[in-house]
Amino acid sequence: KEVFDKRSFNRDKRNYIKYDDFKLLKQTPRFKKGSFKFNDKELQYMDSASLLFIYDEIFNKQIYNFKTEIKSPLIIDAGANIGLSVIYFKMKYPDAKIIAFEPDEEVFNVLKNNVASFGFNDVNLIKKGLWKEETVLTFHSEGADGGRIAENENKGKLIKIETAKLSSYLKNNQIELLKIDIEGAEFEVLKECKEFLGNVDKLFVEYHSFIDQKQELGEMLGFITNAGLKIINISVPGLSINSPFSDKINFGEMDLQLNIFAMR
């Protein structure tokens, strides 16, 4: 593991975390804010563990890597968190136009500071969550990457957030990539905007299913395929399961989490 980490985190000193910073982040307690130099810019974070996991997914495994002939592709980043995905997209396509949603005010401020630190243009940051209607909802603020709409919950740090409908941003635009990582709200959001998914060329959805709740994966996949998108890959984020019937994965309050990739 140590050899893999050292090789992975030193491939490009401009675009990758330096190994000394990586070791320090590994030792940093969870839910403690901090910052470090990334690509010679200051990058702030909320939680070291979620930072390293997301960083590995985006910059090492490059799960959001895509090709396009469009010079200024329009990307919607639903669940932008602290902005690692925004940074990745803008480094890959500097002229990309990005609409990024993050409802948690504390996380949003870190996102805003990180985007400003990199000096990116054409990034529209929206401090709202996505939902099936425009309203105000209770939100569980985790202080990391797992904040979510908290219907009928009364535990943890609860805040109020404003919500927007994704259809408002899809209906008059051609979206090169739609990335949705919104911790359980994805079914309702895709259901609300399903008639406009024909305007999306590539789609990433992180699907979440909660214990004691109905799984809506089949219906959600129907929204995607009925819009003319083809499912090209489904995987469990960060894991490979050899014996699903006997090897239980701890998803916390969830019983399933999937990365779903589709394209036209």
PDB file of C-alpha atoms in Angstrom:
ATOM      1  CA  LYS A   1       0.000   0.000   0.000  1.00  0.00           C
ATOM      2  CA  GLU A   2       2.829   2.414   0.886  1.00  0.00           C
ATOM      3  CA  VAL A   3       4.576   1.805  -2.443  1.00  0.00           C
ATOM      4  CA  PHE A   4       1.320   2.330  -4.342  1.00  0.00           C
ATOM      5  CA  ASP A   5       0.632   5.582  -2.494  1.00  0.00           C
ATOM      6  CA  LYS A   6       4.121   6.970  -3.052  1.00  0.00           C
ATOM      7  CA  ARG A   7       4.016   6.142  -6.747  1.00  0.00           C
ATOM      8  CA  SER A   8       0.500   7.541  -7.201  1.00  0.00           C
ATOM      9  CA  PHE A   9       0.980  10.764  -5.313  1.00  0.00           C
ATOM     10  CA  ASN A  10       4.281  11.730  -6.952  1.00  0.00           C
ATOM     11  CA  ARG A  11       3.430  11.228 -10.634  1.00  0.00           C
ATOM     12  CA  ASP A  12       3.176  14.949 -11.372  1.00  0.00           C
ATOM     13  CA  LYS A  13       4.328  17.548  -8.846  1.00  0.00           C
ATOM     14  CA  ARG A  14       2.139  20.177 -10.476  1.00  0.00           C
ATOM     15  CA  ASN A  15      -1.147  18.298 -10.365  1.00  0.00           C
ATOM     16  CA  TYR A  16      -0.801  15.758  -7.561  1.00  0.00           C
ATOM     17  CA  ILE A  17      -0.531  15.907  -3.790  1.00  0.00           C
ATOM     18  CA  LYS A  18       3.082  15.750  -2.648  1.00  0.00           C
ATOM     19  CA  TYR A  19       3.807  12.625  -0.666  1.00  0.00           C
ATOM     20  CA  ASP A  20       4.770  14.503   2.515  1.00  0.00           C
ATOM     21  CA  ASP A  21       1.417  16.332   2.413  1.00  0.00           C
ATOM     22  CA  PHE A  22      -0.322  13.020   1.793  1.00  0.00           C
ATOM     23  CA  LYS A  23       1.268  11.464   4.892  1.00  0.00           C
ATOM     24  CA  LEU A  24       0.304  14.503   6.964  1.00  0.00           C
ATOM     25  CA  LEU A  25      -3.291  14.364   5.728  1.00  0.00           C
ATOM     26  CA  LYS A  26      -3.460  10.658   6.615  1.00  0.00           C
ATOM     27  CA  GLN A  27      -2.542  11.570  10.193  1.00  0.00           C
ATOM     28  CA  THR A  28      -4.986  14.481  10.475  1.00  0.00           C
ATOM     29  CA  PRO A  29      -8.088  13.777  12.636  1.00  0.00           C
ATOM     30  CA  ARG A  30     -11.435  13.646  10.872  1.00  0.00           C
ATOM     31  CA  PHE A  31     -13.678  16.715  10.587  1.00  0.00           C
ATOM     32  CA  LYS A  32     -10.788  19.087  11.223  1.00  0.00           C
ATOM     33  CA  LYS A  33     -10.491  21.911   8.707  1.00  0.00           C
ATOM     34  CA  GLY A  34      -7.167  22.609   7.052  1.00  0.00           C
ATOM     35  CA  SER A  35      -5.367  23.546   3.863  1.00  0.00           C
ATOM     36  CA  PHE A  36      -2.331  22.572   1.795  1.00  0.00           C
ATOM     37  CA  LYS A  37      -0.631  23.486  -1.459  1.00  0.00           C
ATOM     38  CA  PHE A  38      -2.068  21.851  -4.550  1.00  0.00           C
ATOM     39  CA  ASN A  39      -0.758  22.856  -7.964  1.00  0.00           C
ATOM     40  CA  ASP A  40       0.936  25.802  -6.190  1.00  0.00           C
ATOM     41  CA  LYS A  41      -2.451  27.058  -4.993  1.00  0.00           C
ATOM     42  CA  GLU A  42      -3.964  26.899  -1.516  1.00  0.00           C
ATOM     43  CA  LEU A  43      -6.656  24.260  -1.305  1.00  0.00           C
ATOM     44  CA  GLN A  44      -8.891  24.183   1.764  1.00  0.00           C
ATOM     45  CA  TYR A  45     -10.682  21.086   3.027  1.00  0.00           C
ATOM     46  CA  MET A  46     -13.312  20.197   5.620  1.00  0.00           C
ATOM     47  CA  ASP A  47     -12.275  16.620   6.422  1.00  0.00           C
ATOM     48  CA  SER A  48      -8.987  14.876   5.615  1.00  0.00           C
ATOM     49  CA  ALA A  49     -10.436  11.366   5.131  1.00  0.00           C
ATOM     50  CA  SER A  50     -13.093  12.421   2.623  1.00  0.00           C
ATOM     51  CA  LEU A  51     -10.570  14.702   0.892  1.00  0.00           C
ATOM     52  CA  LEU A  52      -8.163  11.806   0.298  1.00  0.00           C
ATOM     53  CA  PHE A  53     -10.912   9.438  -0.855  1.00  0.00           C
ATOM     54  CA  ILE A  54     -12.398  11.952  -3.302  1.00  0.00           C
ATOM     55  CA  TYR A  55      -8.945  12.998  -4.464  1.00  0.00           C
ATOM     56  CA  ASP A  56      -8.019   9.389  -5.247  1.00  0.00           C
ATOM     57  CA  GLU A  57     -11.277   8.844  -7.150  1.00  0.00           C
ATOM     58  CA  ILE A  58     -10.932  12.044  -9.201  1.00  0.00           C
ATOM     59  CA  PHE A  59      -7.216  12.564  -9.806  1.00  0.00           C
ATOM     60  CA  ASN A  60      -5.741   9.059  -9.544  1.00  0.00           C
ATOM     61  CA  LYS A  61      -8.567   6.878 -10.881  1.00  0.00           C
ATOM     62  CA  GLN A  62      -9.979   9.775 -12.942  1.00  0.00           C
ATOM     63  CA  ILE A  63     -13.556   8.545 -12.735  1.00  0.00           C
ATOM     64  CA  TYR A  64     -14.842  11.766 -14.352  1.00  0.00           C
ATOM     65  CA  ASN A  65     -12.437  11.689 -17.289  1.00  0.00           C
ATOM     66  CA  PHE A  66     -14.231  12.247 -20.598  1.00  0.00           C
ATOM     67  CA  LYS A  67     -13.453  13.347 -24.128  1.00  0.00           C
ATOM     68  CA  THR A  68     -15.196  16.042 -26.112  1.00  0.00           C
ATOM     69  CA  GLU A  69     -14.554  18.079 -29.241  1.00  0.00           C
ATOM     70  CA  ILE A  70     -16.393  21.046 -27.733  1.00  0.00           C
ATOM     71  CA  LYS A  71     -13.997  23.824 -26.710  1.00  0.00           C
ATOM     72  CA  SER A  72     -16.265  25.154 -23.949  1.00  0.00           C
ATOM     73  CA  PRO A  73     -18.300  22.174 -22.707  1.00  0.00           C
ATOM     74  CA  LEU A  74     -21.115  22.887 -20.262  1.00  0.00           C
ATOM     75  CA  ILE A  75     -20.806  20.768 -17.117  1.00  0.00           C
ATOM     76  CA  ILE A  76     -23.281  20.569 -14.254  1.00  0.00           C
ATOM     77  CA  ASP A  77     -21.724  19.480 -10.967  1.00  0.00           C
ATOM     78  CA  ALA A  78     -24.492  18.551  -8.527  1.00  0.00           C
ATOM     79  CA  GLY A  79     -22.868  18.001  -5.153  1.00  0.00           C
ATOM     80  CA  ALA A  80     -19.631  19.910  -5.747  1.00  0.00           C
ATOM     81  CA  ASN A  81     -18.529  19.671  -2.084  1.00  0.00           C
ATOM     82  CA  ILE A  82     -15.182  21.505  -1.678  1.00  0.00           C
ATOM     83  CA  GLY A  83     -14.576  21.712  -5.419  1.00  0.00           C
ATOM     84  CA  LEU A  84     -12.135  18.927  -6.332  1.00  0.00           C
ATOM     85  CA  SER A  85     -14.335  17.913  -9.259  1.00  0.00           C
ATOM     86  CA  VAL A  86     -14.598  21.540 -10.417  1.00  0.00           C
ATOM     87  CA  ILE A  87     -10.798  21.833 -10.274  1.00  0.00           C
ATOM     88  CA  TYR A  88     -10.408  18.602 -12.246  1.00  0.00           C
ATOM     89  CA  PHE A  89     -12.846  19.695 -14.960  1.00  0.00           C
ATOM     90  CA  LYS A  90     -11.236  23.129 -15.334  1.00  0.00           C
ATOM     91  CA  MET A  91      -7.726  21.662 -15.479  1.00  0.00           C
ATOM     92  CA  LYS A  92      -8.851  19.278 -18.208  1.00  0.00           C
ATOM     93  CA  TYR A  93     -10.969  21.819 -20.118  1.00  0.00           C
ATOM     94  CA  PRO A  94      -9.921  25.363 -19.097  1.00  0.00           C
ATOM     95  CA  ASP A  95     -12.707  26.940 -21.170  1.00  0.00           C
ATOM     96  CA  ALA A  96     -15.418  24.724 -19.703  1.00  0.00           C
ATOM     97  CA  LYS A  97     -18.503  26.400 -18.285  1.00  0.00           C
ATOM     98  CA  ILE A  98     -19.507  24.843 -14.971  1.00  0.00           C
ATOM     99  CA  ILE A  99     -22.661  25.142 -12.879  1.00  0.00           C
ATOM    100  CA  ALA A 100     -21.877  23.773  -9.403  1.00  0.00           C
ATOM    101  CA  PHE A 101     -24.392  23.146  -6.603  1.00  0.00           C
ATOM    102  CA  GLU A 102     -23.485  22.863  -2.913  1.00  0.00           C
ATOM    103  CA  PRO A 103     -26.177  23.550  -0.289  1.00  0.00           C
ATOM    104  CA  ASP A 104     -24.191  23.392   2.965  1.00  0.00           C
ATOM    105  CA  GLU A 105     -23.104  26.969   3.727  1.00  0.00           C
ATOM    106  CA  GLU A 106     -19.895  25.973   5.524  1.00  0.00           C
ATOM    107  CA  VAL A 107     -18.828  23.614   2.732  1.00  0.00           C
ATOM    108  CA  PHE A 108     -19.961  26.154   0.120  1.00  0.00           C
ATOM    109  CA  ASN A 109     -17.605  28.771   1.581  1.00  0.00           C
ATOM    110  CA  VAL A 110     -14.669  26.343   1.224  1.00  0.00           C
ATOM    111  CA  LEU A 111     -15.786  25.580  -2.351  1.00  0.00           C
ATOM    112  CA  LYS A 112     -15.951  29.303  -3.136  1.00  0.00           C
ATOM    113  CA  ASN A 113     -12.490  29.929  -1.649  1.00  0.00           C
ATOM    114  CA  ASN A 114     -10.952  27.033  -3.582  1.00  0.00           C
ATOM    115  CA  VAL A 115     -12.414  28.195  -6.900  1.00  0.00           C
ATOM    116  CA  ALA A 116     -11.170  31.727  -6.172  1.00  0.00           C
ATOM    117  CA  SER A 117      -7.716  30.400  -5.235  1.00  0.00           C
ATOM    118  CA  PHE A 118      -7.396  28.778  -8.657  1.00  0.00           C
ATOM    119  CA  GLY A 119      -8.730  31.890 -10.399  1.00  0.00           C
ATOM    120  CA  PHE A 120     -11.222  29.991 -12.528  1.00  0.00           C
ATOM    121  CA  ASN A 121     -13.648  31.801 -14.811  1.00  0.00           C
ATOM    122  CA  ASP A 122     -17.060  30.591 -16.027  1.00  0.00           C
ATOM    123  CA  VAL A 123     -17.841  28.739 -12.791  1.00  0.00           C
ATOM    124  CA  ASN A 124     -21.321  29.501 -11.463  1.00  0.00           C
ATOM    125  CA  LEU A 125     -21.519  28.450  -7.803  1.00  0.00           C
ATOM    126  CA  ILE A 126     -25.048  27.977  -6.484  1.00  0.00           C
ATOM    127  CA  LYS A 127     -25.652  27.590  -2.740  1.00  0.00           C
ATOM    128  CA  LYS A 128     -28.666  25.331  -3.129  1.00  0.00           C
ATOM    129  CA  GLY A 129     -29.462  21.661  -3.089  1.00  0.00           C
ATOM    130  CA  LEU A 130     -31.267  19.919  -5.910  1.00  0.00           C
ATOM    131  CA  TRP A 131     -34.704  18.480  -5.230  1.00  0.00           C
ATOM    132  CA  LYS A 132     -38.059  17.754  -6.905  1.00  0.00           C
ATOM    133  CA  GLU A 133     -39.313  21.255  -6.095  1.00  0.00           C
ATOM    134  CA  GLU A 134     -38.101  24.694  -5.135  1.00  0.00           C
ATOM    135  CA  THR A 135     -38.501  24.872  -1.377  1.00  0.00           C
ATOM    136  CA  VAL A 136     -36.649  24.989   1.952  1.00  0.00           C
ATOM    137  CA  LEU A 137     -35.653  21.662   3.505  1.00  0.00           C
ATOM    138  CA  THR A 138     -33.837  20.342   6.553  1.00  0.00           C
ATOM    139  CA  PHE A 139     -30.309  19.188   5.727  1.00  0.00           C
ATOM    140  CA  HIS A 140     -27.951  16.982   7.726  1.00  0.00           C
ATOM    141  CA  SER A 141     -24.629  18.861   7.750  1.00  0.00           C
ATOM    142  CA  GLU A 142     -21.957  16.194   8.235  1.00  0.00           C
ATOM    143  CA  GLY A 143     -18.918  18.459   7.919  1.00  0.00           C
ATOM    144  CA  ALA A 144     -17.433  16.265   5.181  1.00  0.00           C
ATOM    145  CA  ASP A 145     -18.756  14.766   1.929  1.00  0.00           C
ATOM    146  CA  GLY A 146     -21.855  13.018   3.297  1.00  0.00           C
ATOM    147  CA  GLY A 147     -24.286  15.870   3.935  1.00  0.00           C
ATOM    148  CA  ARG A 148     -27.805  15.087   2.757  1.00  0.00           C
ATOM    149  CA  ILE A 149     -31.434  16.120   2.821  1.00  0.00           C
ATOM    150  CA  ALA A 150     -32.748  14.945   6.185  1.00  0.00           C
ATOM    151  CA  GLU A 151     -36.451  14.208   5.880  1.00  0.00           C
ATOM    152  CA  ASN A 152     -38.010  13.089   9.175  1.00  0.00           C
ATOM    153  CA  GLU A 153     -34.642  13.132  10.974  1.00  0.00           C
ATOM    154  CA  ASN A 154     -33.841  14.727  14.308  1.00  0.00           C
ATOM    155  CA  LYS A 155     -30.197  13.802  14.887  1.00  0.00           C
ATOM    156  CA  GLY A 156     -26.857  15.298  13.941  1.00  0.00           C
ATOM    157  CA  LYS A 157     -26.275  18.897  12.924  1.00  0.00           C
ATOM    158  CA  LEU A 158     -29.403  20.003  11.071  1.00  0.00           C
ATOM    159  CA  ILE A 159     -29.577  23.183   9.005  1.00  0.00           C
ATOM    160  CA  LYS A 160     -32.056  24.699   6.565  1.00  0.00           C
ATOM    161  CA  ILE A 161     -31.199  24.846   2.852  1.00  0.00           C
ATOM    162  CA  GLU A 162     -32.841  26.197  -0.271  1.00  0.00           C
ATOM    163  CA  THR A 163     -33.466  23.815  -3.151  1.00  0.00           C
ATOM    164  CA  ALA A 164     -33.675  24.158  -6.930  1.00  0.00           C
ATOM    165  CA  LYS A 165     -35.049  21.943  -9.698  1.00  0.00           C
ATOM    166  CA  LEU A 166     -32.499  20.445 -12.085  1.00  0.00           C
ATOM    167  CA  SER A 167     -34.975  20.726 -14.975  1.00  0.00           C
ATOM    168  CA  SER A 168     -34.558  24.516 -14.844  1.00  0.00           C
ATOM    169  CA  TYR A 169     -30.907  24.082 -15.867  1.00  0.00           C
ATOM    170  CA  LEU A 170     -31.369  21.268 -18.385  1.00  0.00           C
ATOM    171  CA  LYS A 171     -34.312  22.393 -20.502  1.00  0.00           C
ATOM    172  CA  ASN A 172     -32.581  25.189 -22.428  1.00  0.00           C
ATOM    173  CA  ASN A 173     -29.004  23.864 -22.455  1.00  0.00           C
ATOM    174  CA  GLN A 174     -26.931  21.142 -24.034  1.00  0.00           C
ATOM    175  CA  ILE A 175     -25.032  19.487 -21.187  1.00  0.00           C
ATOM    176  CA  GLU A 176     -21.791  17.710 -22.039  1.00  0.00           C
ATOM    177  CA  LEU A 177     -21.512  16.121 -18.589  1.00  0.00           C
ATOM    178  CA  LEU A 178     -24.026  15.943 -15.758  1.00  0.00           C
ATOM    179  CA  LYS A 179     -22.465  14.750 -12.493  1.00  0.00           C
ATOM    180  CA  ILE A 180     -24.887  13.933  -9.661  1.00  0.00           C
ATOM    181  CA  ASP A 181     -23.564  13.054  -6.202  1.00  0.00           C
ATOM    182  CA  ILE A 182     -26.243  14.240  -3.791  1.00  0.00           C
ATOM    183  CA  GLU A 183     -26.366  11.548  -1.093  1.00  0.00           C
ATOM    184  CA  GLY A 184     -29.763   9.978  -1.666  1.00  0.00           C
ATOM    185  CA  ALA A 185     -31.730  12.726  -3.440  1.00  0.00           C
ATOM    186  CA  GLU A 186     -30.757  11.470  -6.904  1.00  0.00           C
ATOM    187  CA  PHE A 187     -33.936   9.460  -7.567  1.00  0.00           C
ATOM    188  CA  GLU A 188     -36.315  12.367  -6.914  1.00  0.00           C
ATOM    189  CA  VAL A 189     -34.076  14.784  -8.824  1.00  0.00           C
ATOM    190  CA  LEU A 190     -33.817  12.564 -11.913  1.00  0.00           C
ATOM    191  CA  LYS A 191     -37.544  11.825 -11.789  1.00  0.00           C
ATOM    192  CA  GLU A 192     -38.284  15.564 -11.765  1.00  0.00           C
ATOM    193  CA  CYS A 193     -36.059  16.317 -14.780  1.00  0.00           C
ATOM    194  CA  LYS A 194     -36.418  13.056 -16.752  1.00  0.00           C
ATOM    195  CA  GLU A 195     -38.079  14.704 -19.760  1.00  0.00           C
ATOM    196  CA  PHE A 196     -35.005  16.907 -20.239  1.00  0.00           C
ATOM    197  CA  LEU A 197     -32.329  14.212 -19.883  1.00  0.00           C
ATOM    198  CA  GLY A 198     -32.261  14.120 -23.685  1.00  0.00           C
ATOM    199  CA  ASN A 199     -30.143  17.300 -23.433  1.00  0.00           C
ATOM    200  CA  VAL A 200     -27.408  15.407 -21.559  1.00  0.00           C
ATOM    201  CA  ASP A 201     -24.565  13.723 -23.442  1.00  0.00           C
ATOM    202  CA  LYS A 202     -22.770  12.043 -20.516  1.00  0.00           C
ATOM    203  CA  LEU A 203     -24.136  11.273 -17.058  1.00  0.00           C
ATOM    204  CA  PHE A 204     -22.584  10.212 -13.779  1.00  0.00           C
ATOM    205  CA  VAL A 205     -24.845   9.334 -10.830  1.00  0.00           C
ATOM    206  CA  GLU A 206     -23.805   8.107  -7.406  1.00  0.00           C
ATOM    207  CA  TYR A 207     -26.807   6.052  -6.318  1.00  0.00           C
ATOM    208  CA  HIS A 208     -27.649   5.604  -2.618  1.00  0.00           C
ATOM    209  CA  SER A 209     -30.142   3.223  -1.092  1.00  0.00           C
ATOM    210  CA  PHE A 210     -31.080   3.491   2.590  1.00  0.00           C
ATOM    211  CA  ILE A 211     -31.807   0.686   5.046  1.00  0.00           C
ATOM    212  CA  ASP A 212     -35.544   0.005   5.519  1.00  0.00           C
ATOM    213  CA  GLN A 213     -36.429   2.108   2.464  1.00  0.00           C
ATOM    214  CA  LYS A 214     -37.558   0.885  -0.926  1.00  0.00           C
ATOM    215  CA  GLN A 215     -34.790   0.539  -3.492  1.00  0.00           C
ATOM    216  CA  GLU A 216     -35.630   2.635  -6.566  1.00  0.00           C
ATOM    217  CA  LEU A 217     -32.623   1.712  -8.674  1.00  0.00           C
ATOM    218  CA  GLY A 218     -34.608  -0.009 -11.435  1.00  0.00           C
ATOM    219  CA  GLU A 219     -36.958   2.912 -11.968  1.00  0.00           C
ATOM    220  CA  MET A 220     -34.080   5.384 -11.876  1.00  0.00           C
ATOM    221  CA  LEU A 221     -32.164   3.438 -14.533  1.00  0.00           C
ATOM    222  CA  GLY A 222     -35.356   3.595 -16.595  1.00  0.00           C
ATOM    223  CA  PHE A 223     -35.287   7.405 -16.497  1.00  0.00           C
ATOM    224  CA  ILE A 224     -31.746   7.267 -17.877  1.00  0.00           C
ATOM    225  CA  THR A 225     -32.217   4.695 -20.624  1.00  0.00           C
ATOM    226  CA  ASN A 226     -35.588   6.103 -21.724  1.00  0.00           C
ATOM    227  CA  ALA A 227     -33.767   9.380 -22.424  1.00  0.00           C
ATOM    228  CA  GLY A 228     -31.548   7.599 -24.956  1.00  0.00           C
ATOM    229  CA  LEU A 229     -28.528   7.253 -22.695  1.00  0.00           C
ATOM    230  CA  LYS A 230     -26.761   3.895 -22.506  1.00  0.00           C
ATOM    231  CA  ILE A 231     -25.491   2.531 -19.198  1.00  0.00           C
ATOM    232  CA  ILE A 232     -21.791   1.785 -19.758  1.00  0.00           C
ATOM    233  CA  ASN A 233     -20.565   0.965 -16.247  1.00  0.00           C
ATOM    234  CA  ILE A 234     -21.825   0.353 -12.712  1.00  0.00           C
ATOM    235  CA  SER A 235     -19.429  -0.105  -9.793  1.00  0.00           C
ATOM    236  CA  VAL A 236     -19.214   0.159  -6.026  1.00  0.00           C
ATOM    237  CA  PRO A 237     -17.123   3.278  -5.277  1.00  0.00           C
ATOM    238  CA  GLY A 238     -13.648   2.402  -4.043  1.00  0.00           C
ATOM    239  CA  LEU A 239     -14.413  -1.303  -3.595  1.00  0.00           C
ATOM    240  CA  SER A 240     -14.459  -4.644  -5.346  1.00  0.00           C
ATOM    241  CA  ILE A 241     -16.780  -7.305  -3.894  1.00  0.00           C
ATOM    242  CA  ASN A 242     -16.005 -10.946  -4.581  1.00  0.00           C
ATOM    243  CA  SER A 243     -18.768 -12.548  -2.488  1.00  0.00           C
ATOM    244  CA  PRO A 244     -21.701 -10.122  -2.129  1.00  0.00           C
ATOM    245  CA  PHE A 245     -23.955 -12.674  -0.373  1.00  0.00           C
ATOM    246  CA  SER A 246     -21.482 -13.205   2.463  1.00  0.00           C
ATOM    247  CA  ASP A 247     -19.160 -10.176   2.424  1.00  0.00           C
ATOM    248  CA  LYS A 248     -21.153  -7.343   3.932  1.00  0.00           C
ATOM    249  CA  ILE A 249     -19.979  -3.788   3.259  1.00  0.00           C
ATOM    250  CA  ASN A 250     -20.567  -1.149   5.887  1.00  0.00           C
ATOM    251  CA  PHE A 251     -22.354   1.739   4.172  1.00  0.00           C
ATOM    252  CA  GLY A 252     -23.542   3.153   7.493  1.00  0.00           C
ATOM    253  CA  GLU A 253     -27.231   4.025   7.162  1.00  0.00           C
ATOM    254  CA  MET A 254     -27.206   2.853   3.531  1.00  0.00           C
ATOM    255  CA  ASP A 255     -27.440  -0.683   2.186  1.00  0.00           C
ATOM    256  CA  LEU A 256     -26.118   0.099  -1.291  1.00  0.00           C
ATOM    257  CA  GLN A 257     -23.972   2.717  -2.999  1.00  0.00           C
ATOM    258  CA  LEU A 258     -23.143   2.624  -6.711  1.00  0.00           C
ATOM    259  CA  ASN A 259     -21.317   4.709  -9.288  1.00  0.00           C
ATOM    260  CA  ILE A 260     -23.371   4.721 -12.492  1.00  0.00           C
ATOM    261  CA  PHE A 261     -21.986   5.941 -15.806  1.00  0.00           C
ATOM    262  CA  ALA A 262     -24.090   6.537 -18.938  1.00  0.00           C
ATOM    263  CA  MET A 263     -23.548   8.260 -22.256  1.00  0.00           C
ATOM    264  CA  ARG A 264     -25.283   8.922 -25.512  1.00  0.00           C
TER     265      ARG A 264
END
